[in-house]
XYZ file of C-alpha atoms in Angstrom:
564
model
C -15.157 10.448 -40.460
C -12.932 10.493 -43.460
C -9.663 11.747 -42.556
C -7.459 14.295 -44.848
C -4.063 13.304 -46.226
C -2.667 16.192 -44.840
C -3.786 15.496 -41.320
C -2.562 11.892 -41.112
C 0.958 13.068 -42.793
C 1.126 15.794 -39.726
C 0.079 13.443 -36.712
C 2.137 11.134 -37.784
C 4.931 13.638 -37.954
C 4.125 14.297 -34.437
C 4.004 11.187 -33.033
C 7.257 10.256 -34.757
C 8.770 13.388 -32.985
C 7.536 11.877 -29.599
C 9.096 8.373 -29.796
C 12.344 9.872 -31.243
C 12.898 12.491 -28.149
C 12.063 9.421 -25.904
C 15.003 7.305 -27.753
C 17.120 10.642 -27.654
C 16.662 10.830 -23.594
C 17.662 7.093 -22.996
C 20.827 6.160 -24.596
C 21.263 3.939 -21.453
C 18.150 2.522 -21.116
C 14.902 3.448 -19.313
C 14.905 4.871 -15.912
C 13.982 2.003 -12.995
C 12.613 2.676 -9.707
C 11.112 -0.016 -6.939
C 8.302 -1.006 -9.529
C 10.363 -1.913 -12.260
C 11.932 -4.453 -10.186
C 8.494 -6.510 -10.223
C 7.916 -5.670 -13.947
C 11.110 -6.770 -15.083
C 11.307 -9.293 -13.176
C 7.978 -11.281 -13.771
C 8.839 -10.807 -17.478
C 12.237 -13.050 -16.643
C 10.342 -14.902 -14.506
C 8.353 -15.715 -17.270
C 10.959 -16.462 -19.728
C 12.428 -18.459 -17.426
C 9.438 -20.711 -17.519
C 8.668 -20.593 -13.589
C 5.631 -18.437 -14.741
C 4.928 -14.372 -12.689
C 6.824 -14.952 -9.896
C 8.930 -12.634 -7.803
C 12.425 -13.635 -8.397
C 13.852 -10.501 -7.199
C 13.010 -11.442 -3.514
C 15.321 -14.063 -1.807
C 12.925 -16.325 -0.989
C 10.322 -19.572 -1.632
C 9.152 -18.055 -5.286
C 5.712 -17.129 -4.902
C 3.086 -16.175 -7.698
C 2.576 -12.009 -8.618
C -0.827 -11.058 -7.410
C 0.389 -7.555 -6.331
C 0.530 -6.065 -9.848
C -1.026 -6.584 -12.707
C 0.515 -9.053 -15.513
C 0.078 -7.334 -18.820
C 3.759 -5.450 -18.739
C 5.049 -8.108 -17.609
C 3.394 -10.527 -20.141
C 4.197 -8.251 -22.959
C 7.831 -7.315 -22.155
C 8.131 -11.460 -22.217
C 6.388 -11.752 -25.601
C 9.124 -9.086 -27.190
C 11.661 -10.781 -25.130
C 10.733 -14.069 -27.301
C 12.408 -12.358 -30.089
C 15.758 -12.202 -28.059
C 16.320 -8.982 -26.160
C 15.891 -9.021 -22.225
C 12.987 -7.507 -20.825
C 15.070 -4.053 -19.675
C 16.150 -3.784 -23.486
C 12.118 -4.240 -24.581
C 10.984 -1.967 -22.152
C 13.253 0.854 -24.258
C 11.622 -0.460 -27.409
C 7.809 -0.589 -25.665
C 8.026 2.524 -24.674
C 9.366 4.639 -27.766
C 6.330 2.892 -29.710
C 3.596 3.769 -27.101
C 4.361 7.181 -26.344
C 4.139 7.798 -30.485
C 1.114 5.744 -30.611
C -0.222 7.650 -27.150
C 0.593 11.037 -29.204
C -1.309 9.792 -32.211
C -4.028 8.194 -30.254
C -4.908 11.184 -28.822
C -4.667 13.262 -31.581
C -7.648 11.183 -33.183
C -9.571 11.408 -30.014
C -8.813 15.412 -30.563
C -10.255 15.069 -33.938
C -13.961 13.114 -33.187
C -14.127 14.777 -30.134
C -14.226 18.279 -32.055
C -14.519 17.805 -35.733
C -11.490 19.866 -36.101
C -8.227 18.720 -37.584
C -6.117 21.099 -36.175
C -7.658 20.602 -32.345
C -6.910 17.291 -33.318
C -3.143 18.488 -34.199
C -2.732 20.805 -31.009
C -3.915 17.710 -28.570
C -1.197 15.727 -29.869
C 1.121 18.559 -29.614
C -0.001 18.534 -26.112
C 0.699 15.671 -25.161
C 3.871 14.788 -27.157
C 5.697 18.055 -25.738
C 4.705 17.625 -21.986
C 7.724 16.882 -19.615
C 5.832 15.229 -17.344
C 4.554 12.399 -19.273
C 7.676 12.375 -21.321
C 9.300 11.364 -17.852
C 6.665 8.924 -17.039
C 7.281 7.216 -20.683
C 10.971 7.020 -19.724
C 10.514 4.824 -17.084
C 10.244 1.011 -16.558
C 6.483 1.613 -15.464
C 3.146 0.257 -15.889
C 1.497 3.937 -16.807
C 1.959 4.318 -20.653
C 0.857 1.171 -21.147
C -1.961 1.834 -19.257
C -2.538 5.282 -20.775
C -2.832 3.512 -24.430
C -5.346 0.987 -23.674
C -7.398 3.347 -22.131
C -6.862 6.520 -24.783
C -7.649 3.236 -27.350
C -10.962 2.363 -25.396
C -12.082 5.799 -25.382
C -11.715 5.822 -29.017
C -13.822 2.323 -30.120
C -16.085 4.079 -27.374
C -17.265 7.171 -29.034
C -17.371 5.230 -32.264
C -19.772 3.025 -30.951
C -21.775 5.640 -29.532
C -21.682 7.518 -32.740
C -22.105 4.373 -34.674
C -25.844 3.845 -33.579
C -28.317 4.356 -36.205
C -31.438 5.513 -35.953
C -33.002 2.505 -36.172
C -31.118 0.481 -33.599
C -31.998 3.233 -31.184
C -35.828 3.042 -32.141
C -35.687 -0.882 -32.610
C -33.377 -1.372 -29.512
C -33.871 -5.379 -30.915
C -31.057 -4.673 -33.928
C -28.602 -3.953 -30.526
C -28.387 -7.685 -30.370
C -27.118 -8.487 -33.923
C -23.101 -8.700 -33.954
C -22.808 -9.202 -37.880
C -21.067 -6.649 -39.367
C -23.380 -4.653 -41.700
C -22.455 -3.018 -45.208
C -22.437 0.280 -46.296
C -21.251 2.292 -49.196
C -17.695 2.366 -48.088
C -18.227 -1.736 -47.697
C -18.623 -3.622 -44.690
C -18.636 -2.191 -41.087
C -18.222 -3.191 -37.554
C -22.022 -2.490 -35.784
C -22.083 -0.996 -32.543
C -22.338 -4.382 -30.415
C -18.701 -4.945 -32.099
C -17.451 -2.010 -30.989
C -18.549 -2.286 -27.519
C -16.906 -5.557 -27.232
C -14.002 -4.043 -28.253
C -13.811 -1.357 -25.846
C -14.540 -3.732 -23.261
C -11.936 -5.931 -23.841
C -9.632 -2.897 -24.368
C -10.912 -1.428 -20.331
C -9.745 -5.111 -19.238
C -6.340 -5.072 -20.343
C -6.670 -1.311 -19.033
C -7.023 -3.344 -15.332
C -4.626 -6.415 -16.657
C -1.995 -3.349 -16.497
C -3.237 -1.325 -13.525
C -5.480 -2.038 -11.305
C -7.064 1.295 -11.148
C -8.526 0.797 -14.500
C -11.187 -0.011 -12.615
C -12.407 3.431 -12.833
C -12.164 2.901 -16.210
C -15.138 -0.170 -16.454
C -16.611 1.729 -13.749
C -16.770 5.202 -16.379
C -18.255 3.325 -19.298
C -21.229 1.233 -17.710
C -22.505 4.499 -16.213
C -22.001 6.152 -19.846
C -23.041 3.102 -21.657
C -26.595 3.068 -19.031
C -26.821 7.373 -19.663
C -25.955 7.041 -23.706
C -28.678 4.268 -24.309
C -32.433 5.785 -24.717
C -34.456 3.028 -22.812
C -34.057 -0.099 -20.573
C -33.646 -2.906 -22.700
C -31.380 -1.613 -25.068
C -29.440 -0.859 -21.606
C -28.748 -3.780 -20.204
C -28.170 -4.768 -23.667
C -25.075 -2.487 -24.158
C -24.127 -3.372 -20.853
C -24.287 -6.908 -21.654
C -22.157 -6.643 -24.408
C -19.193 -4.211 -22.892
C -19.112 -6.554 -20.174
C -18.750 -9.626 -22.751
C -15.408 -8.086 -23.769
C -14.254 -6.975 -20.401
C -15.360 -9.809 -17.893
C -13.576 -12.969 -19.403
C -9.540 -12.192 -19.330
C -10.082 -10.140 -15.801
C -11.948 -13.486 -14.414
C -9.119 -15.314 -16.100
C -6.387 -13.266 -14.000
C -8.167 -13.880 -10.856
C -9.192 -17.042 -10.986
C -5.204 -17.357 -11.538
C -4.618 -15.789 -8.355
C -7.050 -17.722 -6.781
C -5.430 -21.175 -7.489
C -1.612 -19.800 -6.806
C -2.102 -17.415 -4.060
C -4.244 -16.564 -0.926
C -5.692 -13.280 -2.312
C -6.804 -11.711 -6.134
C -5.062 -8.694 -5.535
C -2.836 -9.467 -2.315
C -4.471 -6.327 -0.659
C -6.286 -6.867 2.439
C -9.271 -4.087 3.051
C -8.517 -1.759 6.238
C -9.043 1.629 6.406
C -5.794 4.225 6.228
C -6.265 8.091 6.602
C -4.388 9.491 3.620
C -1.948 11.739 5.284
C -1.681 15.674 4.652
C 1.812 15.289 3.707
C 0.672 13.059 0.869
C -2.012 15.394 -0.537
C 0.222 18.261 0.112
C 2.866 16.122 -2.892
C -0.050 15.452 -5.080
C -0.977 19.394 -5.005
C 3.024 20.774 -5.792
C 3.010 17.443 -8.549
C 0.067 18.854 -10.361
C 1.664 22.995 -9.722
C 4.466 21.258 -11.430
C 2.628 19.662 -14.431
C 0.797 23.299 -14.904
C 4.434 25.461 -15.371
C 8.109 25.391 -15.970
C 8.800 27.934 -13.747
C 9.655 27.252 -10.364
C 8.689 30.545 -8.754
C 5.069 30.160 -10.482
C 5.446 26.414 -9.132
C 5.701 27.922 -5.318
C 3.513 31.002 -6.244
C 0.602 28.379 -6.999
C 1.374 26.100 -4.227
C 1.660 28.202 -1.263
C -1.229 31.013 -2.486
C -3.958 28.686 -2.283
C -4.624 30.062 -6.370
C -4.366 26.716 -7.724
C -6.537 24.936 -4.821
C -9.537 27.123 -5.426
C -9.365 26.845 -9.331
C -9.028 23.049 -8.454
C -12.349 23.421 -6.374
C -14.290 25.576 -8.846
C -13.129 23.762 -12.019
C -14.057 20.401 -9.915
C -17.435 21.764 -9.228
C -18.359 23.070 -12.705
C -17.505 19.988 -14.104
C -19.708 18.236 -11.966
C -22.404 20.321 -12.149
C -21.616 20.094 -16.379
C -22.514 16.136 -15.807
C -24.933 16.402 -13.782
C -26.868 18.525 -15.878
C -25.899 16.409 -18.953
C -26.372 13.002 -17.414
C -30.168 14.478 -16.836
C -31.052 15.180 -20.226
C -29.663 12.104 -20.775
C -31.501 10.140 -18.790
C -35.344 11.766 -18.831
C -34.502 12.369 -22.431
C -37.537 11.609 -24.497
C -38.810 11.090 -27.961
C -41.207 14.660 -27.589
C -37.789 16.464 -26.861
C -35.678 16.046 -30.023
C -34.220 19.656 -29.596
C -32.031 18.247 -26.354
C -29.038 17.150 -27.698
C -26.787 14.516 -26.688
C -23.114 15.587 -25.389
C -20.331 14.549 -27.296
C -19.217 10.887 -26.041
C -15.663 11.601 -25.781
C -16.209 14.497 -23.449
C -18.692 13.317 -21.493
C -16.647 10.144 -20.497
C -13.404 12.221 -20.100
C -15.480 13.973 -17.634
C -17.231 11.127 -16.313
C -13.513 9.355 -15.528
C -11.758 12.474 -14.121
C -13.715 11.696 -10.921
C -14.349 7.852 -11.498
C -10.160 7.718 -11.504
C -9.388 10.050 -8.650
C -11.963 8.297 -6.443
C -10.637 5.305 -7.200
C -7.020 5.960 -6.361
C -8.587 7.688 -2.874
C -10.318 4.510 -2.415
C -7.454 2.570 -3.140
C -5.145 5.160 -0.671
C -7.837 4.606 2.502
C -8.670 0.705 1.807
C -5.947 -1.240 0.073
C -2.574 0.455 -0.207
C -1.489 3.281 2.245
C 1.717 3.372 0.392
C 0.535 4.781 -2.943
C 1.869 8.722 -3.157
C 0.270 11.263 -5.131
C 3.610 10.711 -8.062
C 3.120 12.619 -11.341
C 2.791 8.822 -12.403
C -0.029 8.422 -10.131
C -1.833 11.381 -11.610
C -0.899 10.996 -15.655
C -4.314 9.877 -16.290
C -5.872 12.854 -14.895
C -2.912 14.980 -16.620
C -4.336 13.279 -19.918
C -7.754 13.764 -19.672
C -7.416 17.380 -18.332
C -5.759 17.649 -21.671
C -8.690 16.714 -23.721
C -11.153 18.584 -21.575
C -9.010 21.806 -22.359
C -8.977 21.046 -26.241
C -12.984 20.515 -25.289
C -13.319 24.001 -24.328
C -11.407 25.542 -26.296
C -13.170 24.052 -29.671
C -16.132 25.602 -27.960
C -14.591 28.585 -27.344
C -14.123 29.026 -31.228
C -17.567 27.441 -32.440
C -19.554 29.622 -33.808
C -23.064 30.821 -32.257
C -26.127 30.006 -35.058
C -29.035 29.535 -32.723
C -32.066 31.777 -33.233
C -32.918 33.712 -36.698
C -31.031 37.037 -37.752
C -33.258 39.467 -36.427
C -32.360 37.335 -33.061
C -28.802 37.751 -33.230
C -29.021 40.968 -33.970
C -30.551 42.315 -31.021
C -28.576 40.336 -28.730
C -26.533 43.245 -26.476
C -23.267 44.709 -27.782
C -21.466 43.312 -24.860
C -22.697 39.489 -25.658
C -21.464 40.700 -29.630
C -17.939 41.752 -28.411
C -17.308 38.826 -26.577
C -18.161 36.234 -29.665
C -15.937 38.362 -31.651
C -13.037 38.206 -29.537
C -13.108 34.667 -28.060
C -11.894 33.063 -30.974
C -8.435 35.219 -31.287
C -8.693 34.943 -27.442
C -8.743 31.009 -27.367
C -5.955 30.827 -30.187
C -3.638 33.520 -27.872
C -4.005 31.063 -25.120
C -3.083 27.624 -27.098
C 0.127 29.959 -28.195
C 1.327 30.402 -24.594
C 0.201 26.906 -23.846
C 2.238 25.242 -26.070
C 5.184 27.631 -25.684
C 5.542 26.676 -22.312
C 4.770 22.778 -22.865
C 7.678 23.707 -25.818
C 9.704 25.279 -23.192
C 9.394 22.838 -20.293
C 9.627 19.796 -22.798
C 13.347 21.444 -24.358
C 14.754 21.411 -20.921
C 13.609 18.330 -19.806
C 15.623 16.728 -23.020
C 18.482 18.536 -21.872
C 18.331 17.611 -18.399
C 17.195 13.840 -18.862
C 20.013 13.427 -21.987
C 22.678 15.051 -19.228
C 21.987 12.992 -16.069
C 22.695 9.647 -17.887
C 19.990 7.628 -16.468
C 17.018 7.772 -14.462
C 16.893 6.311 -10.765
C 17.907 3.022 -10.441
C 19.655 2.916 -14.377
C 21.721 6.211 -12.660
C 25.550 6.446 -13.376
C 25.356 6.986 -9.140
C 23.604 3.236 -9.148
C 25.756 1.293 -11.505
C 29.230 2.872 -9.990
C 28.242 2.303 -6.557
C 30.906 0.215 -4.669
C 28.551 -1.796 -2.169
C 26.446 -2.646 -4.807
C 29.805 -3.863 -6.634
C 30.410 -5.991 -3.209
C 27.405 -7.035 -3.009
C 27.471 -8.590 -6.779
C 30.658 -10.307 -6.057
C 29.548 -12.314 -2.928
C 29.877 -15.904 -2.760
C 25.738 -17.160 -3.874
C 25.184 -18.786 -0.687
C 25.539 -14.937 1.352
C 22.010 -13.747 1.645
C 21.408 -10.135 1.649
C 19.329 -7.969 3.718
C 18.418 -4.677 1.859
C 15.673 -1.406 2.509
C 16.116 -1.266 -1.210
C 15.625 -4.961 -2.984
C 14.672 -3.544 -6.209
C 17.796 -1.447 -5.763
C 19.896 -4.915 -5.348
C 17.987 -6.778 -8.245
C 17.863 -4.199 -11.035
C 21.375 -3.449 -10.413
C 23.576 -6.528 -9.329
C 21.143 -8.974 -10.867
C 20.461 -10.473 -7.716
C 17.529 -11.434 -5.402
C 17.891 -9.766 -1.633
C 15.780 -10.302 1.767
C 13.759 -7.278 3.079
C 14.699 -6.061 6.097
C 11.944 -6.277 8.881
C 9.634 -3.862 9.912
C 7.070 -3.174 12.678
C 4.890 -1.214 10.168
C 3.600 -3.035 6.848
C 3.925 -0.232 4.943
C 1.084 -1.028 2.449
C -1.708 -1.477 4.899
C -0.240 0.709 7.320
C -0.977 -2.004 10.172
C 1.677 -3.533 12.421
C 3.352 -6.609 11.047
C 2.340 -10.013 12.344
C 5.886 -12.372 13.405
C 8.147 -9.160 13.708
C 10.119 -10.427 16.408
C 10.860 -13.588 14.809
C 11.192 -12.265 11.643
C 14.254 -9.495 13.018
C 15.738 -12.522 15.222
C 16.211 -14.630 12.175
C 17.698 -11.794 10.668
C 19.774 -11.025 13.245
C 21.119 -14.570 13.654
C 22.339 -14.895 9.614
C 24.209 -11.857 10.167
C 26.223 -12.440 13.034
C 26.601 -15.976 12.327
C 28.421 -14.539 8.822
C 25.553 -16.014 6.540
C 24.152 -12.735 5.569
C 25.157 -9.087 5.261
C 22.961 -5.911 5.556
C 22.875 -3.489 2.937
C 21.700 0.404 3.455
C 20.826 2.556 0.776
C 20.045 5.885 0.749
C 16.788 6.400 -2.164
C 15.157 9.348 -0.530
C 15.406 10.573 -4.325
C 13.395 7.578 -5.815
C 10.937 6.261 -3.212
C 10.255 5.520 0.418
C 12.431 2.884 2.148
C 12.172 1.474 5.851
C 14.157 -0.412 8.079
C 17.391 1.795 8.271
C 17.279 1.824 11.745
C 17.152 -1.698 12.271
C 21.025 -1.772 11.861
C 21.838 0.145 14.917
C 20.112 -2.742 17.432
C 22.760 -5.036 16.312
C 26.332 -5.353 18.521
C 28.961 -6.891 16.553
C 28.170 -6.189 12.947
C 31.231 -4.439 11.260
C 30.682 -1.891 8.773
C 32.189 -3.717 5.323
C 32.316 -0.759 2.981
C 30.341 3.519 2.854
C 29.841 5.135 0.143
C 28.456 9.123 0.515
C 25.059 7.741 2.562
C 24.958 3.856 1.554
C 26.530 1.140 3.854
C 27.154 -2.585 3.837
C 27.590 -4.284 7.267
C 28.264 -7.724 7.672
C 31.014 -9.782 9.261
C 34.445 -10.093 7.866
């Protein structure tokens, strides 16, 4: 698809926009919350040379198998160049939420044919607050948003790249030279497959949920492909490009660590409260206003439009992944759905069961955050631009005499959804506009998000705490808290609940006695902060089953303790 001068000059205008109001919202630096402390730190960690290890926890360093390496790795590689990883992170993040904004904006464009869909998706996505806040954070998501936007891409080229005679000789599927054409030589399908694979597996090198992702293209690769062999042979080749640096990473963990992922499998019911988050996050991500926020929260509106929308789109795949595959050469009139579509579809419920799976199996800790749900935000995004292009595409099925007697109703409607659609993208955007203008107010005002707060870096205990002799350990319910800020590596406190698998925690007792034995004995000091605005913390009540501790130094809700 050749692409008009005018269209690249305005997407790149937009995307521009994007990474300047992210540089405009961080004079101090991106925000940092309990993540970033792993993120940053493996990247030191690996400048350091002692390879992805977790330096901000006082203890024998032990390899990363938690999270994924790719942030990590790449906030290293800019930090070659001589800023520190925090400093990168800025830099990162300015240039993926412009490329995100552009990247989608192309998807906008195949996916539709339409330059200015292609336009409005980028608009979309560069003026939401939401992922504007997510992209102003130390964390793993835009990253992880722009490999898979990127994969999506190669994707539907390499489903729209099949000729007609690879499909009938499914023995050309095979070949990986690039063939020439009349605008000179051209990557062939098998190419582009391998690219997208490769692009899924750094997907999963930077979250693990990208899973969903690999998961999402073998079913569409198997649905897209018109018999068996040619099949297996599409699979064979995505998996070429996806298989070999994931098998890399775990055969890593495998040789430094006990587990892949250091998530044991036990079952955790996701709790009402947590659902109850995820369903206000997404009334959030749908208006600015607050009363509309509680309106569609506490109605049930927004539930049953989540239900119905859930089901159509369903029953939409279903239907299409039929024709897809009982499709035959006698039916030629049965035409294929667009790829990007279809897979944005496809990975709306490939993603969300994968984060349920995740919530019940491996991590009962994960929350339903608005960076927990960005993918979903994205790809709701492109699904709207989806409908809306069909909204607006005109009806030419059947012959004149056809059309004409279709009923006056069916004639109204056709003539009025197209100004209808357009209405609707106005009020869309205005309130994306409107939402996205106060969030650069708000984020530009409060000087910092989380961790990087003005509250954070002024805070006297954490002040004390950086000015202790190095051989004073320090017990925290906030370690990230004590890294990102002071610099320096704390203990966690004890707790009878592992809050990831939601089990009891094996050597408690010993664990609390050893704690409780450096503090009185002066070695150690115990440090209580108050995050209720960043993320979950436990252990504050461990400090009232110690006698004899003296309380060092309170500021508004945080406390040091320790012995004088």
């Amino acid at each position: 698809m050749k692409l008009s001068r005018l269209f690249i000059i305005l997407l790149f205008f937009v995307a521009l926009l994007a990474g300047r109001a992210l540089w405009y919202v961080t004079p101090v630096g991106l925000g940092l919350t309990n993540d970033s402390a792993a993120y940053l730190g493996g990247a030191r960690s690996l400048l350091a040379g002692t390879g992805y290890s977790d330096v901000w926890l006082d203890s024998a360093l032990e390899a990363v198998t938690h999270y994924p390496p790719l942030l990590s790795l790449t906030l290293s590689g800019i930090g070659l160049l001589g800023l520190d990883p925090y400093r990168a992170a800025r830099v990162l993040h300015i240039l993926l939420f412009a490329a995100n904004t552009g990247l989608i904006g192309l998807l906008g464009l195949r996916m539709t044919k339409s330059q200015a869909a292609g336009i409005f998706l980028a608009l979309l996505f560069g003026t939401n607050a939401q992922l504007l806040r997510i992209h102003a954070q130390v964390l793993s998501e835009p990253l992880f948003i722009f490999f898979s936007l990127a994969s999506f891409l190669t994707f539907s080229i390499a489903i729209e790249s099949q000729s007609a005679k690879e499909i009938s000789e499914p023995s050309t599927a095979l070949r990986l030279r690039a063939a020439p054409s009349a605008q000179g030589w051209q990557l062939s399908t098998a190419h582009w497959l391998l690219l997208t694979g490769f692009l899924t597996s750094l997907a999963f090198l930077t979250r693990y949920s990208g899973l969903a992702l690999i998961a999402t293209f073998l079913v569409a690769i198997f649905l897209f492909q018109p018999d068996w062999r040619s099949r297996f042979i599409r699979i064979a080749q995505f998996l070429a490009g996806a298989v070999p640096p994931i098998a890399a990473w775990f055969i890593r963990n495998s040789l430094v660590a006990e587990s892949a992922t250091n998530r044991g499998m036990q079952f955790n019911l996701i709790q009402i409260s947590n659902i109850r988050t995820g369903l206000w996050n997404v009334a959030d991500f749908l208006t600015p206003f607050q009363a509309w926020q509680e309106w569609l929260f506490r109605s049930g509106v927004m539930s049953a439009f989540l239900i119905i929308f859930g089901l159509f789109l369903l029953a939409w795949l279903a239907l299409n992944a039929w024709n897809l595959l009982f499709r035959s050469a006698n039916q030629p009139s049965i035409q294929s759905p667009n790829p990007i579509t279809f897979t944005t579809a496809l990975y709306v419920f490939g993603y969300l069961c994968a984060v349920l799976f995740s919530m019940s199996f491996f991590d009962a800790s994960t929350k339903f955050q608005h960076r927990i749900l960005s993918p979903l935000y994205v790809s709701w995004m492109i699904l709207l631009v989806a409908v809306f292009q069909s909204l607006n595409t005109k009806d030419t099925k059947g012959t004149k005499e056809e059309q004409e007697k279709k009923s006056v109703f069916t004639r109204i409607i056709r003539q009025i959804r197209a100004p209808f659609s357009l209405t609707l993208v106005a009020i869309i955007l205005a309130l994306s506009t409107f939402n996205f203008q106060h969030s650069l107010t708000e984020l530009r005002e409060i000087d910092g998000l989380g961790y990087a707060s003005w509250r954070w870096r002024q805070m006297n205990v954490l002040a004390i705490i950086k000015d202790l002799p190095p051989d004073v350990a320090i017990y925290s319910n906030s370690p990230p808290a004590v890294y990102l800020v002071t610099g320096r590596a704390s203990r966690v406190i004890p707790t009878r609940i592992n809050p990831v698998s939601g089990q009891a925690r094996s050597g408690y007792e010993q664990s609390l006695a050893e704690m409780r034995a450096e503090l009185l004995a002066g070695r150690a000091v115990l440090a209580l902060f108050d995050v209720s605005d960043i993320e979950d913390a436990f252990g504050e009540e461990i400090a009232l089953q110690f006698d004899g501790l003296t309380l060092l130094e309170k500021s508004q809700r945080n406390v040091l303790y320790g012995i004088p």
